Short mmCIF file of C-alpha atoms in Angstrom, two decimals:
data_model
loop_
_atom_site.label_atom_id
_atom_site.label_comp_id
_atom_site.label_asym_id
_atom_site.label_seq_id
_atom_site.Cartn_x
_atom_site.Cartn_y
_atom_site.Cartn_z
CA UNK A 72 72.42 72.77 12.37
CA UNK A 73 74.42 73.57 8.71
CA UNK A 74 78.08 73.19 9.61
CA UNK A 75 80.39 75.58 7.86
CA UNK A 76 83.81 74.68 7.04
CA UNK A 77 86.40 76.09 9.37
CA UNK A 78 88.13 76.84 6.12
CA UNK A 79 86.05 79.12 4.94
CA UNK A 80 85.68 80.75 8.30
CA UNK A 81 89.20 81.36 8.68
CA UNK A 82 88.74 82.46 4.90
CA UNK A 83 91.28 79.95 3.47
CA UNK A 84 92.01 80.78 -0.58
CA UNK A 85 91.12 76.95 -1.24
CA UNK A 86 87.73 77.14 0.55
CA UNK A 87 87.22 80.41 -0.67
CA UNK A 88 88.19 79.18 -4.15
CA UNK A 89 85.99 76.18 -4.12
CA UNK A 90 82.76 78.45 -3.02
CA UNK A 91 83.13 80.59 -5.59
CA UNK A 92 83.52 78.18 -8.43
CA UNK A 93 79.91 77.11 -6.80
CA UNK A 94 78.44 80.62 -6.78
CA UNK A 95 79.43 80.90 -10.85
CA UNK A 96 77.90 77.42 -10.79
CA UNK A 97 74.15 78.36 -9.54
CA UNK A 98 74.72 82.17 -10.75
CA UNK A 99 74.58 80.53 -14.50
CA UNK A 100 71.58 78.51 -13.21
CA UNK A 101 69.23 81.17 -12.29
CA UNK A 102 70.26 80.64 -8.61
CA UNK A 103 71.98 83.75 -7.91
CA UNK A 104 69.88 85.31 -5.41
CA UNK A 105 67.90 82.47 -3.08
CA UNK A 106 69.90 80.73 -0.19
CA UNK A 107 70.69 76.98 -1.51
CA UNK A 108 70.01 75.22 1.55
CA UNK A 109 66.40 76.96 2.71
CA UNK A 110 63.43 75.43 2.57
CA UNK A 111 60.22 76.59 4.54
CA UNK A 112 60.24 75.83 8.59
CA UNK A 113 56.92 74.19 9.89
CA UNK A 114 53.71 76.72 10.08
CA UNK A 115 53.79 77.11 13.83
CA UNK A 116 57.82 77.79 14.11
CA UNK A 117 57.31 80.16 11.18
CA UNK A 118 54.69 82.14 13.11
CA UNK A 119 57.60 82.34 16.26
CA UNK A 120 60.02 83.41 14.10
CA UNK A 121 57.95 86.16 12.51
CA UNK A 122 57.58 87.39 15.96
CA UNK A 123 60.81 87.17 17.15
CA UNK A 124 61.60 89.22 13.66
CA UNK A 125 58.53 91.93 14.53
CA UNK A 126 59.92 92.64 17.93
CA UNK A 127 63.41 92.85 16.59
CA UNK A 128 62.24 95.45 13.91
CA UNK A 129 60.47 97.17 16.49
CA UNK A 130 63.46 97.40 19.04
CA UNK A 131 65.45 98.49 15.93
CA UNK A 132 62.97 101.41 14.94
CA UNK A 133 62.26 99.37 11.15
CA UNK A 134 58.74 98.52 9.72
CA UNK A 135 58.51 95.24 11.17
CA UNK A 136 56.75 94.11 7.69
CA UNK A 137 59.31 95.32 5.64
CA UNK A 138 61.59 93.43 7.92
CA UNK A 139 59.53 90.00 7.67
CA UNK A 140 59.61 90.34 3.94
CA UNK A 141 63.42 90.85 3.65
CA UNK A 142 63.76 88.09 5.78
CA UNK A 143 61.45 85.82 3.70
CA UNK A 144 63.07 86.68 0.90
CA UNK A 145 66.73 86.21 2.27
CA UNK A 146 65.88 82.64 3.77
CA UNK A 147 62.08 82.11 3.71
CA UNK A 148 62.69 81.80 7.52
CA UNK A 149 64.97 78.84 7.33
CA UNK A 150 67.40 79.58 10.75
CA UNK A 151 70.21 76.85 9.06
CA UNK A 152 70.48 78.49 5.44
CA UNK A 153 73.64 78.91 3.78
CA UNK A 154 73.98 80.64 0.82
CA UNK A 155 76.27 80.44 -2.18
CA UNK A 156 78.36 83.15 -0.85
CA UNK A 157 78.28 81.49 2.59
CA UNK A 158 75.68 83.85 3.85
CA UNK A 159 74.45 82.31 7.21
CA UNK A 160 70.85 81.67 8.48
CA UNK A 161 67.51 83.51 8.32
CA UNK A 162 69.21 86.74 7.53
CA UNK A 163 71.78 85.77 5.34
CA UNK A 164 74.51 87.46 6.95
CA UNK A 165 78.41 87.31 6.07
CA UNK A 166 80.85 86.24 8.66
CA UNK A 167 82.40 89.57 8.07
CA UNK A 168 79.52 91.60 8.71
CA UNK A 169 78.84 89.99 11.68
CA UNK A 170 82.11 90.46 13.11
CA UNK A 171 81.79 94.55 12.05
CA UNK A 172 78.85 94.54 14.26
CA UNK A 173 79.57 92.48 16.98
CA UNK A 174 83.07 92.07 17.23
CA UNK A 175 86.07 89.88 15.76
CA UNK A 176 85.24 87.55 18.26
CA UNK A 177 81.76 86.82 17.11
CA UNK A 178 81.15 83.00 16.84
CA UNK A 179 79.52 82.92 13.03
CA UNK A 180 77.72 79.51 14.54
CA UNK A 181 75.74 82.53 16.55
CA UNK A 182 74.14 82.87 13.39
CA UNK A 183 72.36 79.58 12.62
CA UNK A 184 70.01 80.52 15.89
CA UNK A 185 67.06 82.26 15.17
CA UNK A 186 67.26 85.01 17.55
CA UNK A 187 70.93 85.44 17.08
CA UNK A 188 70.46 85.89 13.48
CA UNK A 189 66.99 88.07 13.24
CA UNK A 190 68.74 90.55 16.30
CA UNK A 191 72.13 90.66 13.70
CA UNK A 192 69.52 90.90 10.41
CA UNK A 193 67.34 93.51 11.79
CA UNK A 194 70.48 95.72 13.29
CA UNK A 195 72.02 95.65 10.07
CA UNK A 196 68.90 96.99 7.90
CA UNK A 197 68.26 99.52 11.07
CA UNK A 198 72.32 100.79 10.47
CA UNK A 199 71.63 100.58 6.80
CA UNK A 200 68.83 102.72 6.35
CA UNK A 201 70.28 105.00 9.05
CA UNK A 202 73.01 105.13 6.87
CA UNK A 203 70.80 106.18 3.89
CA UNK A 204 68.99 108.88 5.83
CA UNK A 205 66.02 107.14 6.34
CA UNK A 206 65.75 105.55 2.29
CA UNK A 207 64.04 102.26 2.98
CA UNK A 208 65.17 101.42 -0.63
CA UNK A 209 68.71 102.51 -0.11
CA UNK A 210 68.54 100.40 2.88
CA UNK A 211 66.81 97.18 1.57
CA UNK A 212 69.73 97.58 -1.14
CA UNK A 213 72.46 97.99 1.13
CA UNK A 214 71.44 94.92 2.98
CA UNK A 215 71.94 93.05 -0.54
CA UNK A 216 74.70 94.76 -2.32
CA UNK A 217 76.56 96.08 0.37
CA UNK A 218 76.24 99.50 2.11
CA UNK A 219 79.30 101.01 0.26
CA UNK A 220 77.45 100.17 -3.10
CA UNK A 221 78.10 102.51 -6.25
CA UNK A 222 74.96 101.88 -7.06
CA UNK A 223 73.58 104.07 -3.71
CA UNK A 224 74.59 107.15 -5.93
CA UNK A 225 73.69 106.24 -9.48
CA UNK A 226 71.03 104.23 -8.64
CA UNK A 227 72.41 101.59 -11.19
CA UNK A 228 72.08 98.43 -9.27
CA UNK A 229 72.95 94.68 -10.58
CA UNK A 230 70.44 92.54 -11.44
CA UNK A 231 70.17 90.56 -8.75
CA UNK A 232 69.76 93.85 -6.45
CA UNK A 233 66.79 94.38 -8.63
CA UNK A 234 65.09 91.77 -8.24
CA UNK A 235 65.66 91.36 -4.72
CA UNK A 236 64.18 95.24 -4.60
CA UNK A 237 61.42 94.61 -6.59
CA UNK A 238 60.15 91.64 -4.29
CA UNK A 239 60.95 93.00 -0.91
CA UNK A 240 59.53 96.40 -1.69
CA UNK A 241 56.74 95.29 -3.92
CA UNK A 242 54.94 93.03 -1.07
CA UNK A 243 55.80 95.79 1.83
CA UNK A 244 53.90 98.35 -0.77
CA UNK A 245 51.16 95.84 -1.20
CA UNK A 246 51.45 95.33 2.83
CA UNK A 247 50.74 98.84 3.22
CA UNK A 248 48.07 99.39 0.57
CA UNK A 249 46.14 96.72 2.04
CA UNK A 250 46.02 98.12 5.74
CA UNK A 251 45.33 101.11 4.34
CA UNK A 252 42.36 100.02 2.73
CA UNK A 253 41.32 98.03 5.91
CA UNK A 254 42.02 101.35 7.69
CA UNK A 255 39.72 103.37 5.77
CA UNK A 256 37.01 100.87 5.75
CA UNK A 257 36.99 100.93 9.44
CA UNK A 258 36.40 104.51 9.29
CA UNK A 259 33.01 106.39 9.82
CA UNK A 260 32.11 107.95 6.91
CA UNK A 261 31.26 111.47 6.61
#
C-alpha cells in the first residue's frame, strides 16, 4: 500500500511546498490530470472492483457506468494511486474531502482500500450531482474542480476539467448509445 507522508497529512507548509513544486513539475509535462502512481490492476481484480463500484453507484442512486468511467479515468482502478495533488486511491479523493464527509477523524489510509475509497468516490459524485440538481455534467465537474467551482455558473472550466469532461462523458454517451442500440434490436418490430 502507497504510504503518504504524515507531513502532508498533517498539511505541513514544507510537504505541502515540496508537492506542489511536483504538481508544476508534471503539469508542464502533460501530466496534469492522470494519477502518477496508477497503473492497471490484474483483469480479474478489475472485474471485482467494477462491481464493488456498480453496487456503490447503485446504493448512491448514480449511473453505475458513468461511475465506472469516472473512476477509470481518476485511477484506471488502481486502489494505491496517489496523485500529484495527493489525491488518494481509485477515486482520487483529497484528505480534506474525506474528512467533510466522514469526519475529522477519518483515517486518509481508509482510502487506499478499494471499498473504502469507491463507497467515499461514489458518495461524493451522488452529493455532487445532488448538489447540481441532478446535472450529471455539473456533477462529473464538481468531482474534478471542486463543487464550489466558478466555472458551475459560467460554464468556463480549466482545461484540465475539459478534458476530464470530455472523456468521462464521451464513453458514458457512447455507453448509452450502444445499449440503446442493443435495446432496440431486441425489440419486435412492428
Amino acid at each position: 500500500i502507497a504510504r503518504i507522508p504524515k507531513k502532508i497529512i498533517e498539511g505541513s507548509k514544507d510537504g505541502y511546498k515540496k508537492h506542489i513544486d511536483r504538481m508544476e513539475r508534471e503539469a508542464k509535462a502533460g501530466e496534469y490530470w492522470r494519477p502518477k502512481t496508477a497503473k492497471l490492476p490484474p483483469v480479474q481484480e478489475r472485474s471485482r472492483l467494477i462491481k464493488l463500484a456498480q453496487a456503490a453507484a447503485k446504493k448512491n442512486k448514480i449511473d453505475p457506468d458513468l461511475f465506472v468511467d469516472l473512476l477509470r479515468q481518476e485511477s484506471k482502478f488502481d486502489a494505491n494511486a496517489v496523485s500529484f495533488s495527493n489525491a488518494l486511491g481509485i477515486g482520487q479523493m483529497l484528505v480534506e474531502t474525506y474528512r467533510l464527509l466522514y469526519g475529522k477523524n477519518a483515517n486518509p489510509a481508509d482510502l487506499f482500500k478499494p471499498e473504502v475509497g469507491i463507497d467515499a468516490a461514489a458518495k461524493y459524485l451522488a452529493q455532487n450531482i445532488k448538489k447540481h440538481g441532478g446535472d450529471i455534467k455539473k456533477g462529473v465537474a464538481s468531482y474534478n474542480a471542486g463543487p464550489d467551482h466558478s466555472g458551475h455558473k459560467t460554464g468556463k472550466y480549466p482545461a484540465e476539467t475539459r478534458k476530464y469532461l470530455k472523456i468521462i462523458l464521451g464513453e458514458y454517451k457512447k455507453k448509452k448509445a450502444e445499449q440503446k442500440k442493443a435495446q432496440a434490436k431486441k425489440e419486435p418490430k412492428g
